[in-house]
Short mmCIF file of C-alpha atoms and ligand atoms in Angstrom, two decimals:
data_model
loop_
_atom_site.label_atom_id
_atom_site.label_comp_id
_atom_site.label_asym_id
_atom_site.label_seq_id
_atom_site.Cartn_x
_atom_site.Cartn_y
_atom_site.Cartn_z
CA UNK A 199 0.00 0.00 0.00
CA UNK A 200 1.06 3.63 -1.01
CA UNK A 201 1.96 5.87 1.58
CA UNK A 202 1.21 9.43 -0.36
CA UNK A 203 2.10 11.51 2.42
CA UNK A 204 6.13 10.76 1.78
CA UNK A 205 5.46 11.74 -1.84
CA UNK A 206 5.61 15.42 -3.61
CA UNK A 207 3.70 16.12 -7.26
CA UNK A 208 6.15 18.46 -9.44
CA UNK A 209 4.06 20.28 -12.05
CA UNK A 210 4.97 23.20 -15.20
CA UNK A 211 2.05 24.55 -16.76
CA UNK A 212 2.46 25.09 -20.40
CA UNK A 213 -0.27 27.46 -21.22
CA UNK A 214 -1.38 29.03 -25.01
CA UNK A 215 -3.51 32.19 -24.77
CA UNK A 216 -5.11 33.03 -27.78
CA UNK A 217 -4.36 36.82 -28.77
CA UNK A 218 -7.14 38.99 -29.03
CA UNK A 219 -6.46 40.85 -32.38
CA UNK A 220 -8.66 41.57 -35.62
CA UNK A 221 -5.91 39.66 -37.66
CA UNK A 222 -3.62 36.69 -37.64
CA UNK A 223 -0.17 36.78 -36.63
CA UNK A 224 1.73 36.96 -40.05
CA UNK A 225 -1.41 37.75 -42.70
CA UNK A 226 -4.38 39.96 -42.67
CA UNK A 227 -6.87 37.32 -42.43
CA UNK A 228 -9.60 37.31 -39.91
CA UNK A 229 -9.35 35.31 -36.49
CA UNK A 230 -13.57 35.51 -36.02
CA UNK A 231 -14.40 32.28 -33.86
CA UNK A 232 -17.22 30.32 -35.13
CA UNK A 233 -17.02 31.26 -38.93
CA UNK A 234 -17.55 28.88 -42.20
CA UNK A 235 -14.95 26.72 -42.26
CA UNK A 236 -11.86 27.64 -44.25
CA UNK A 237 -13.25 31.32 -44.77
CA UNK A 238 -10.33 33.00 -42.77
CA UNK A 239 -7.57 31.23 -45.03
CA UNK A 240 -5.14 33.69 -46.59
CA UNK A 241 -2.71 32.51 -49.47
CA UNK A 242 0.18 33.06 -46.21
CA UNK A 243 -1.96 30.87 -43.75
CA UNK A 244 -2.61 28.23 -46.82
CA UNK A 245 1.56 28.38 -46.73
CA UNK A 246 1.09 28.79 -50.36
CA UNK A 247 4.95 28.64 -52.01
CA UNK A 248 6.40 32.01 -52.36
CA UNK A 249 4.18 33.56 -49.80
CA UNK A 250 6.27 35.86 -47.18
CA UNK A 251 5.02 36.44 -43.45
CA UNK A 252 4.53 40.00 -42.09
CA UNK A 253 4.43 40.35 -38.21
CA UNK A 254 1.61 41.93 -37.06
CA UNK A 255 2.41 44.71 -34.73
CA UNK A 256 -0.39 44.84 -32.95
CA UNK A 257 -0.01 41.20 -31.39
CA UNK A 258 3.83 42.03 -30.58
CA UNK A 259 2.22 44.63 -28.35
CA UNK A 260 -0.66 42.24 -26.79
CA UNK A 261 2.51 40.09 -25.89
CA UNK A 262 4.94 43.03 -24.67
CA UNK A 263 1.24 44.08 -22.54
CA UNK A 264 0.87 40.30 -21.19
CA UNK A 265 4.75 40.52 -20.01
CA UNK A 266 4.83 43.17 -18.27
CA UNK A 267 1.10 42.29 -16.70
CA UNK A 268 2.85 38.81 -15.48
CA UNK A 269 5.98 41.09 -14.02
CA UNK A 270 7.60 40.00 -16.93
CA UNK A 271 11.36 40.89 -18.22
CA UNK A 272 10.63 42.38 -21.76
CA UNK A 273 13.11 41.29 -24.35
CA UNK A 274 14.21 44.12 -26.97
CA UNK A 275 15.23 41.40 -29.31
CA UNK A 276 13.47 38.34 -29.77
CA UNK A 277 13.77 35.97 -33.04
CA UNK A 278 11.22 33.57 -34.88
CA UNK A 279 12.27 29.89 -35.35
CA UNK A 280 10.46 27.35 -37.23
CA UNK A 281 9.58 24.48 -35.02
CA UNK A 282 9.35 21.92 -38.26
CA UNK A 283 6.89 18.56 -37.65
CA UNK A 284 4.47 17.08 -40.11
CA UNK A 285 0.89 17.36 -39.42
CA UNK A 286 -2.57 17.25 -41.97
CA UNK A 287 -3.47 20.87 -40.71
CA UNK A 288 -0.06 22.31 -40.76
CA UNK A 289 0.26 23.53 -44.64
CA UNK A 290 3.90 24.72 -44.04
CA UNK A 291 4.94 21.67 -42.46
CA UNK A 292 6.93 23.62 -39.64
CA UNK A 293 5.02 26.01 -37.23
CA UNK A 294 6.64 29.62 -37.07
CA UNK A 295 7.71 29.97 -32.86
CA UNK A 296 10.23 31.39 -30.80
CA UNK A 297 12.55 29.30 -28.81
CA UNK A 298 15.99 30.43 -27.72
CA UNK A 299 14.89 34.38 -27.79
CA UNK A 300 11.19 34.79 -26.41
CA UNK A 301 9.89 38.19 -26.62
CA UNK A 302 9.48 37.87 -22.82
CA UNK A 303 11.39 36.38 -20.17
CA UNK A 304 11.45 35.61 -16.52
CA UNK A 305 8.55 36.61 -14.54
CA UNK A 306 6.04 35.45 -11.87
CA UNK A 307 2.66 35.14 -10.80
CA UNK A 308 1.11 35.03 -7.22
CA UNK A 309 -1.92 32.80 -6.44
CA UNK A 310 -3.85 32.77 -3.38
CA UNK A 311 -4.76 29.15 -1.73
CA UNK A 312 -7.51 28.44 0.05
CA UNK A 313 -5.47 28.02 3.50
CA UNK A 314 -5.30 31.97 3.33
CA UNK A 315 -1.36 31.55 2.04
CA UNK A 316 -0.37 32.91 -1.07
CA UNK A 317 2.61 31.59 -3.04
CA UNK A 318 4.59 32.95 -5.97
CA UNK A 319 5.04 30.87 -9.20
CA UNK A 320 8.02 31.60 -11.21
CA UNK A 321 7.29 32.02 -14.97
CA UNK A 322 10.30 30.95 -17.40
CA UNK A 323 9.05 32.73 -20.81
CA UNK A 324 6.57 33.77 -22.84
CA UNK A 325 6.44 33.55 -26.49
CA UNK A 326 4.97 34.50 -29.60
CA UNK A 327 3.81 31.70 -31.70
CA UNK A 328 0.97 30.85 -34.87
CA UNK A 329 -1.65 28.19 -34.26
CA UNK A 330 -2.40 25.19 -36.68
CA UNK A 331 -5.25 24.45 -38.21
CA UNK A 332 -7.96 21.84 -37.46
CA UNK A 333 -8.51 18.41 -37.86
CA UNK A 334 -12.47 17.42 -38.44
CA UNK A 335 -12.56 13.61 -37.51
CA UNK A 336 -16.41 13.14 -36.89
CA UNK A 337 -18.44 14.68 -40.17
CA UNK A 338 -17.72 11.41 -42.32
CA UNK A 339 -16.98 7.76 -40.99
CA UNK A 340 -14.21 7.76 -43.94
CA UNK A 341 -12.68 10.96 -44.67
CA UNK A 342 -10.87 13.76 -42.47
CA UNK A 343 -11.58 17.19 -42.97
CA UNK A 344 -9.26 19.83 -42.46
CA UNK A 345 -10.22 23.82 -41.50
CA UNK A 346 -7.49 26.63 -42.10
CA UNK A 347 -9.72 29.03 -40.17
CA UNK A 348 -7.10 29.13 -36.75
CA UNK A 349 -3.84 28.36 -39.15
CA UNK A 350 -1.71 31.19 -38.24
CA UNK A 351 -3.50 32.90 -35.33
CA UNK A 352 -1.67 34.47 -32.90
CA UNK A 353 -1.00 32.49 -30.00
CA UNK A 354 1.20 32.95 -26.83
CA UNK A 355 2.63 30.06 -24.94
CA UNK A 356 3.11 31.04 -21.36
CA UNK A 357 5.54 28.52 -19.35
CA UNK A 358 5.53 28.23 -15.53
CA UNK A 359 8.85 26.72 -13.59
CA UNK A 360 8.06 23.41 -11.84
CA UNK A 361 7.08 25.64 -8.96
CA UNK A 362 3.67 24.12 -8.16
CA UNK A 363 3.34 21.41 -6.17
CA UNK A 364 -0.85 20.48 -6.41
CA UNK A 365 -3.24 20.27 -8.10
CA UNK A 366 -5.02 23.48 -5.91
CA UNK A 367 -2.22 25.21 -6.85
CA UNK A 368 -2.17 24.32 -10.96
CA UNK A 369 -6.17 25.25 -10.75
CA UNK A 370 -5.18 28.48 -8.78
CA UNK A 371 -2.45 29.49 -11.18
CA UNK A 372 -4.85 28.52 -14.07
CA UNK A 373 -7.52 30.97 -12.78
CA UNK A 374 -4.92 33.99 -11.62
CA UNK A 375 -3.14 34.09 -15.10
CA UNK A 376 -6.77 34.01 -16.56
CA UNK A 377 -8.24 36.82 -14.61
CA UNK A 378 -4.96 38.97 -15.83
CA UNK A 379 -5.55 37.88 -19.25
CA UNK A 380 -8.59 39.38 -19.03
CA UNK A 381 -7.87 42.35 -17.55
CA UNK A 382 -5.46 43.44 -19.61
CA UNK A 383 -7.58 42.07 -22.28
CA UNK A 384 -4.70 40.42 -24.21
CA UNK A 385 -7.02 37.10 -24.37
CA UNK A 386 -10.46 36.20 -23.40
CA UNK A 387 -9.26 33.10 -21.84
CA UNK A 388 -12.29 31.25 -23.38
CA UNK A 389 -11.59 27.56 -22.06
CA UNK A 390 -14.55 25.86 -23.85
CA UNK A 391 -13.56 27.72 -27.22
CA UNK A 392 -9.87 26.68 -27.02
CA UNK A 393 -8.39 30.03 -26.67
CA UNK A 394 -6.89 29.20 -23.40
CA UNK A 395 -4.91 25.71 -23.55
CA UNK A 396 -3.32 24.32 -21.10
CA UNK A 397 -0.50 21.14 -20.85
CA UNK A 398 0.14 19.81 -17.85
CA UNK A 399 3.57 18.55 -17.23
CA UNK A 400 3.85 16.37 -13.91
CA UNK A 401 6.32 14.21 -12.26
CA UNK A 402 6.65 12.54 -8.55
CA UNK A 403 9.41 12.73 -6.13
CA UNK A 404 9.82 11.42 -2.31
CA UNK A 405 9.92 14.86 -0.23
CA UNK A 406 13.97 15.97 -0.50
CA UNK A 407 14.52 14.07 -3.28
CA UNK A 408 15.48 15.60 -6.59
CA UNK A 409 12.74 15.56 -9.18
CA UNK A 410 11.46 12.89 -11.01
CA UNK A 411 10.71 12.26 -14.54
CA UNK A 412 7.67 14.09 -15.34
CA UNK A 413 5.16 13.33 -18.08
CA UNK A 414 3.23 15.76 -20.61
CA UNK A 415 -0.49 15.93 -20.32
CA UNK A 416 -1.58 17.30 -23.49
CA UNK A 417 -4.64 19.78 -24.22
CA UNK A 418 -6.19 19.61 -20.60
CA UNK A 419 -9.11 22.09 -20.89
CA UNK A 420 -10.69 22.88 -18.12
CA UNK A 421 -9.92 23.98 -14.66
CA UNK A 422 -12.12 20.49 -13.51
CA UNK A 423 -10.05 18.39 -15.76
CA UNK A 424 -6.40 20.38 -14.83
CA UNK A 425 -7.24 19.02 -11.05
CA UNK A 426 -8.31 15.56 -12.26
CA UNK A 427 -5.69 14.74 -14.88
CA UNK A 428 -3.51 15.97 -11.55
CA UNK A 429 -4.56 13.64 -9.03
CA UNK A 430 -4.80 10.41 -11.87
CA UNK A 431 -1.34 11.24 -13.00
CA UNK A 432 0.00 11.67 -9.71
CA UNK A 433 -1.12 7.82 -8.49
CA UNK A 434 -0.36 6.32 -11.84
CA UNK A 435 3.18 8.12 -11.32
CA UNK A 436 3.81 6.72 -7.53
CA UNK A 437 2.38 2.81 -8.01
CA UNK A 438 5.04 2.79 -10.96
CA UNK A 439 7.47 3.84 -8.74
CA UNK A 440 6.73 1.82 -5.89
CA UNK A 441 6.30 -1.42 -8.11
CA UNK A 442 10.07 -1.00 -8.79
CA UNK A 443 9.83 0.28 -12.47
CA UNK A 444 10.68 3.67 -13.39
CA UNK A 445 8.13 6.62 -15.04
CA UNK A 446 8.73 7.23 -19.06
CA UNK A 447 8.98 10.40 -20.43
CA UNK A 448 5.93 10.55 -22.26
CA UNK A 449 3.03 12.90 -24.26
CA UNK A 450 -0.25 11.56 -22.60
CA UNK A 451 -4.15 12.37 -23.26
CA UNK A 452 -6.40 13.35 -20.20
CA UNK A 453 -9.97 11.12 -21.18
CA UNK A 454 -12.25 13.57 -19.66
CA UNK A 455 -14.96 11.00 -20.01
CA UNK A 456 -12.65 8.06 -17.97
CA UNK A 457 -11.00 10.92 -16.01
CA UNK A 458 -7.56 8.66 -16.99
CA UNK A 459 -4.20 9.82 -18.70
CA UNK A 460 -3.20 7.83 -21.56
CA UNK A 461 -0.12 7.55 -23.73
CA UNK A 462 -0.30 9.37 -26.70
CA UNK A 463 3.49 9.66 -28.08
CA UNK A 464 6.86 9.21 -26.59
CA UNK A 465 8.20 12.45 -25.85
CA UNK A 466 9.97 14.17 -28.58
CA UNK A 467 13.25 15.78 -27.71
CA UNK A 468 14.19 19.50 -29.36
CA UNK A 469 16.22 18.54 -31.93
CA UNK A 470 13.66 16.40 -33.76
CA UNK A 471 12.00 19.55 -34.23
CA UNK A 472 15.21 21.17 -36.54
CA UNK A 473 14.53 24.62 -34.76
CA UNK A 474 16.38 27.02 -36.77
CA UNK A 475 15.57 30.92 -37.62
CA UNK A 476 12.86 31.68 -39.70
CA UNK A 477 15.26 33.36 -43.24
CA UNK A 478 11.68 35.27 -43.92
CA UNK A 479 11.62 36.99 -40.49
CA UNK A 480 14.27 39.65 -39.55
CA UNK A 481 14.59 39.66 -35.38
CA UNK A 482 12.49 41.07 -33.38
CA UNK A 483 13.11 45.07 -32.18
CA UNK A 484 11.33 46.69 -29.68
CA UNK A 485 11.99 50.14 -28.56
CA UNK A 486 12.08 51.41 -25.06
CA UNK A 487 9.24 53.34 -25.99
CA UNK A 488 7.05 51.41 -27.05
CA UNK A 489 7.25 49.34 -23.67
CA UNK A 490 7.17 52.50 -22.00
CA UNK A 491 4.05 53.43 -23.48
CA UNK A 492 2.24 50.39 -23.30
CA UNK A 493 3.19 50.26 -19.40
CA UNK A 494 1.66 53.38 -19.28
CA UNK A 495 -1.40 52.34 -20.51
CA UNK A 496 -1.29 49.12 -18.30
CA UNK A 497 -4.94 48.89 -17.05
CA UNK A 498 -5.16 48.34 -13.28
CA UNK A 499 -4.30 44.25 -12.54
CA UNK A 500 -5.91 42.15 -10.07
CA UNK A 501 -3.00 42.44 -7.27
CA UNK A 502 -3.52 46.05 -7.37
CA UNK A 503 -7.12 46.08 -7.20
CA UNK A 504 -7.09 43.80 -4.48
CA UNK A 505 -5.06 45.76 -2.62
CA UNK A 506 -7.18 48.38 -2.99
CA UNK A 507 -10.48 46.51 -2.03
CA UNK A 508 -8.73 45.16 1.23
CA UNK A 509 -7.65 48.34 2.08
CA UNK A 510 -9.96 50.96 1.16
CA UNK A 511 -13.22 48.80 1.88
CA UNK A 512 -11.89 47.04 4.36
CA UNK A 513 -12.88 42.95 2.85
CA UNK A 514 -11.07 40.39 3.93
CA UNK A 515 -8.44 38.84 1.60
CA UNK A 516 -10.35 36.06 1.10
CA UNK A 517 -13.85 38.32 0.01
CA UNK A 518 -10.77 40.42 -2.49
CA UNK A 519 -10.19 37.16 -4.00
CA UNK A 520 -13.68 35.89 -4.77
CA UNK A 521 -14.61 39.49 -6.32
CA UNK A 522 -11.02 40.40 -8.58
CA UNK A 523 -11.28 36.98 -10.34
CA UNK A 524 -14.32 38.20 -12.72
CA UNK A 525 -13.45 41.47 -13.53
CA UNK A 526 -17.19 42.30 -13.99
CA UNK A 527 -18.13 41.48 -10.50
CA UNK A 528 -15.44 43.50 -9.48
CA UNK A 529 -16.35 46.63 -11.52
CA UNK A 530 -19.79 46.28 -10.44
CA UNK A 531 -19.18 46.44 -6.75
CA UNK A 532 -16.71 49.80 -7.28
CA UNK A 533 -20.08 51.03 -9.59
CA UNK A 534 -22.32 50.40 -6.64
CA UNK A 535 -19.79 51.85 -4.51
CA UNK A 536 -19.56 55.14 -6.14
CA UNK A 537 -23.07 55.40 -7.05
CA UNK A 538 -23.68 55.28 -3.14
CA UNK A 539 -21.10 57.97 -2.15
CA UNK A 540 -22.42 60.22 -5.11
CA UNK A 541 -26.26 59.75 -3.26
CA UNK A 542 -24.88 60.31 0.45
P1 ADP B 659 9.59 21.02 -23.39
O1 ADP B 659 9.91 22.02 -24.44
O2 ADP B 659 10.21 19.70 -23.61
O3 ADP B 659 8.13 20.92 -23.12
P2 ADP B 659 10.30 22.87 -21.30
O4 ADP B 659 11.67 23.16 -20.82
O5 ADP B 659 9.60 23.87 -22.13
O6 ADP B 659 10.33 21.49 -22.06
O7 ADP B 659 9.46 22.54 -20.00
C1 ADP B 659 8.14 22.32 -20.06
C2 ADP B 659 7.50 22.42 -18.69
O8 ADP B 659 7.88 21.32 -17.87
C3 ADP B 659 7.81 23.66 -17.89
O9 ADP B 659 6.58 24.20 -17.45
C4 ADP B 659 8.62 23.16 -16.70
O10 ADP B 659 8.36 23.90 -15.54
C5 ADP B 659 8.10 21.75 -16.55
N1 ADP B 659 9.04 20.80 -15.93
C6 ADP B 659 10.36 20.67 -16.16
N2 ADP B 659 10.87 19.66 -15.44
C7 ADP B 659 9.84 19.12 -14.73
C8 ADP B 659 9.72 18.03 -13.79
N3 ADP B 659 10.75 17.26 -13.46
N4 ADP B 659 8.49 17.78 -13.29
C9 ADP B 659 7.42 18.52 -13.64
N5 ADP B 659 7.48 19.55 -14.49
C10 ADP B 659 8.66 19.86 -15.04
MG1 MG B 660 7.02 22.47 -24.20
#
């Protein structure tokens, strides 16, 4: 029999935020959810030959805005790799990405548990990235369809350190970066639509040991499943361990229906990928001003306004919490608030 209590989950969160923006991240074409399929398809997202990518500027500013809202280290040079794998909805056959430059580096994020702690989780990077297209699997029992709609949308991928250590703490972090996302409006953090993603990585370890081998739990979309796939993984990770074997580094599924992890692809290592920089894209520049402007602008972020509700109307950390993590709740009690002082 197991004896948890001597064991310690490790978890990263891998997370890609859809960018709110009119337009794609290297064409003009639409990113509208929920359109015809293969409407939103320009000759650049159909990776027709000859066709060059163009950065669009306003989703290098979403990303400098999401940095510096996740106390980020801004990077005033950043450069576009191609990450190259084969895939039916990736045209190009390599997916434009940034790997050893990010546009943003080291920052953090603090979450508040419900034991009235809070605890700060270390972000690695943030970078700028295009989305693939999709796969349609279930209109025909014989054919696969393919929609170019997403190909090319902007995406950000948003990795944590292995700084969490439960599944509390993954859902927590899940719903903190979320609510700043929001905020800032950089994403709408639409779960259920895809355009927040999240991969779980997770691996075991008896309490001062070093850590484990950890395990990638692919596409885990919802907050519900984030804490499931969590607690699965975790007991799947310690019987193997007890039972004398040791964990593989694996890509697993979450089965939302089972509520089980399952192997889906032994892990590929970096260099299968062929990372190399994109010829088509010059680096990355960012001015100083540009950051400083956009900090300017930096709407008011959760921490700050729940500072101000615990001291100026005197809630309890705990109330704070509840009301900052819908930003519409929150806005609606300051309304109410300053409709009432305007009366008295
Ligand atoms: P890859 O590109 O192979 O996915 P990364 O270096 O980007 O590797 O790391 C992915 C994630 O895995 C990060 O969120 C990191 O914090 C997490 N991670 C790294 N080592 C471990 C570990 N031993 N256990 C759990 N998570 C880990
Ligand atoms: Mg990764």
């Amino acid at each position: 029999m197991q004896n948890l209590k001597d064991w310690e989950t490790v978890i990263g969160l891998e997370i890609h935020a859809q960018i709110i923006s009119k337009s794609k991240l290297f064409s003009g074409a639409s990113t509208n959810f929920g359109s015809e399929p293969n409407t939103q398809v320009s000759l650049v997202d159909a990776a027709m030959p000859g066709m060059l990518p163009v950065i669009n500027k306003d989703c290098v500013k979403q990303a400098i805005k999401t940095g510096l809202g996740l106390n980020g280290q801004i990077n005033k040079r950043s450069v576009f790799d191609r990450k190259n794998y084969f895939y039916p909805d990736l045209p190009q056959g390599y997916q434009i990405s940034q790997y050893t430059q990010p546009i943003v580096g080291k920052g953090s994020i603090e979450i508040d548990l419900k034991n009235g702690n809070s605890k700060k989780i270390g972000i690695t990077r943030l970078h700028l990235e295009q989305d693939a297209g999709k796969s349609i699997h279930d209109l025909d029992p014989n054919k696969t369809y393919i929609d170019l709609n997403r190909s090319g949308v902007a995406l950000m991928e948003i990795v944590s350190e292995p700084d969490i250590r439960s599944a509390e703490e993954a859902q927590e972090y899940v719903k903190k970066l979320r609510s700043i996302l929001r905020y800032i409006q950089t994403c709408d953090g639409n779960m259920e639509e895809g355009s927040l993603r999240c991969d779980v990585n997770i691996s075991v370890k008896k309490k001062n040991e070093d850590f484990g081998t950890r395990c990638e739990i692919k596409n885990v979309n919802s907050i519900k499943s984030i804490g499931q796939a969590i607690k699965y993984e975790f007991h799947r990770q310690v019987e193997i361990i007890e039972s004398g074997d040791k964990v593989q580094q694996e890509t697993r599924l979450f089965d939302e229906k089972k509520g089980e992890t399952r192997p889906m692809r032994t892990k590929e290592e970096a260099h299968d990928y062929r990372y190399f920089p994109d010829p088509d894209l010059p680096p990355l520049e960012i001015s100083s001003d540009l950051i400083g402007e956009i900090k300017k602008n930096l709407p008011e972020l959760p921490d700050v306004k729940k500072k101000k509700l615990i001291d100026g109307y005197g809630l309890s950390s705990y109330e704070s919490s509840i009301l900052i993590s819908d930003k519409n709740n929150v806005d609606f009690f300051e309304a109410v608030i300053n409709e009432n002082n305007q009366r008295n």
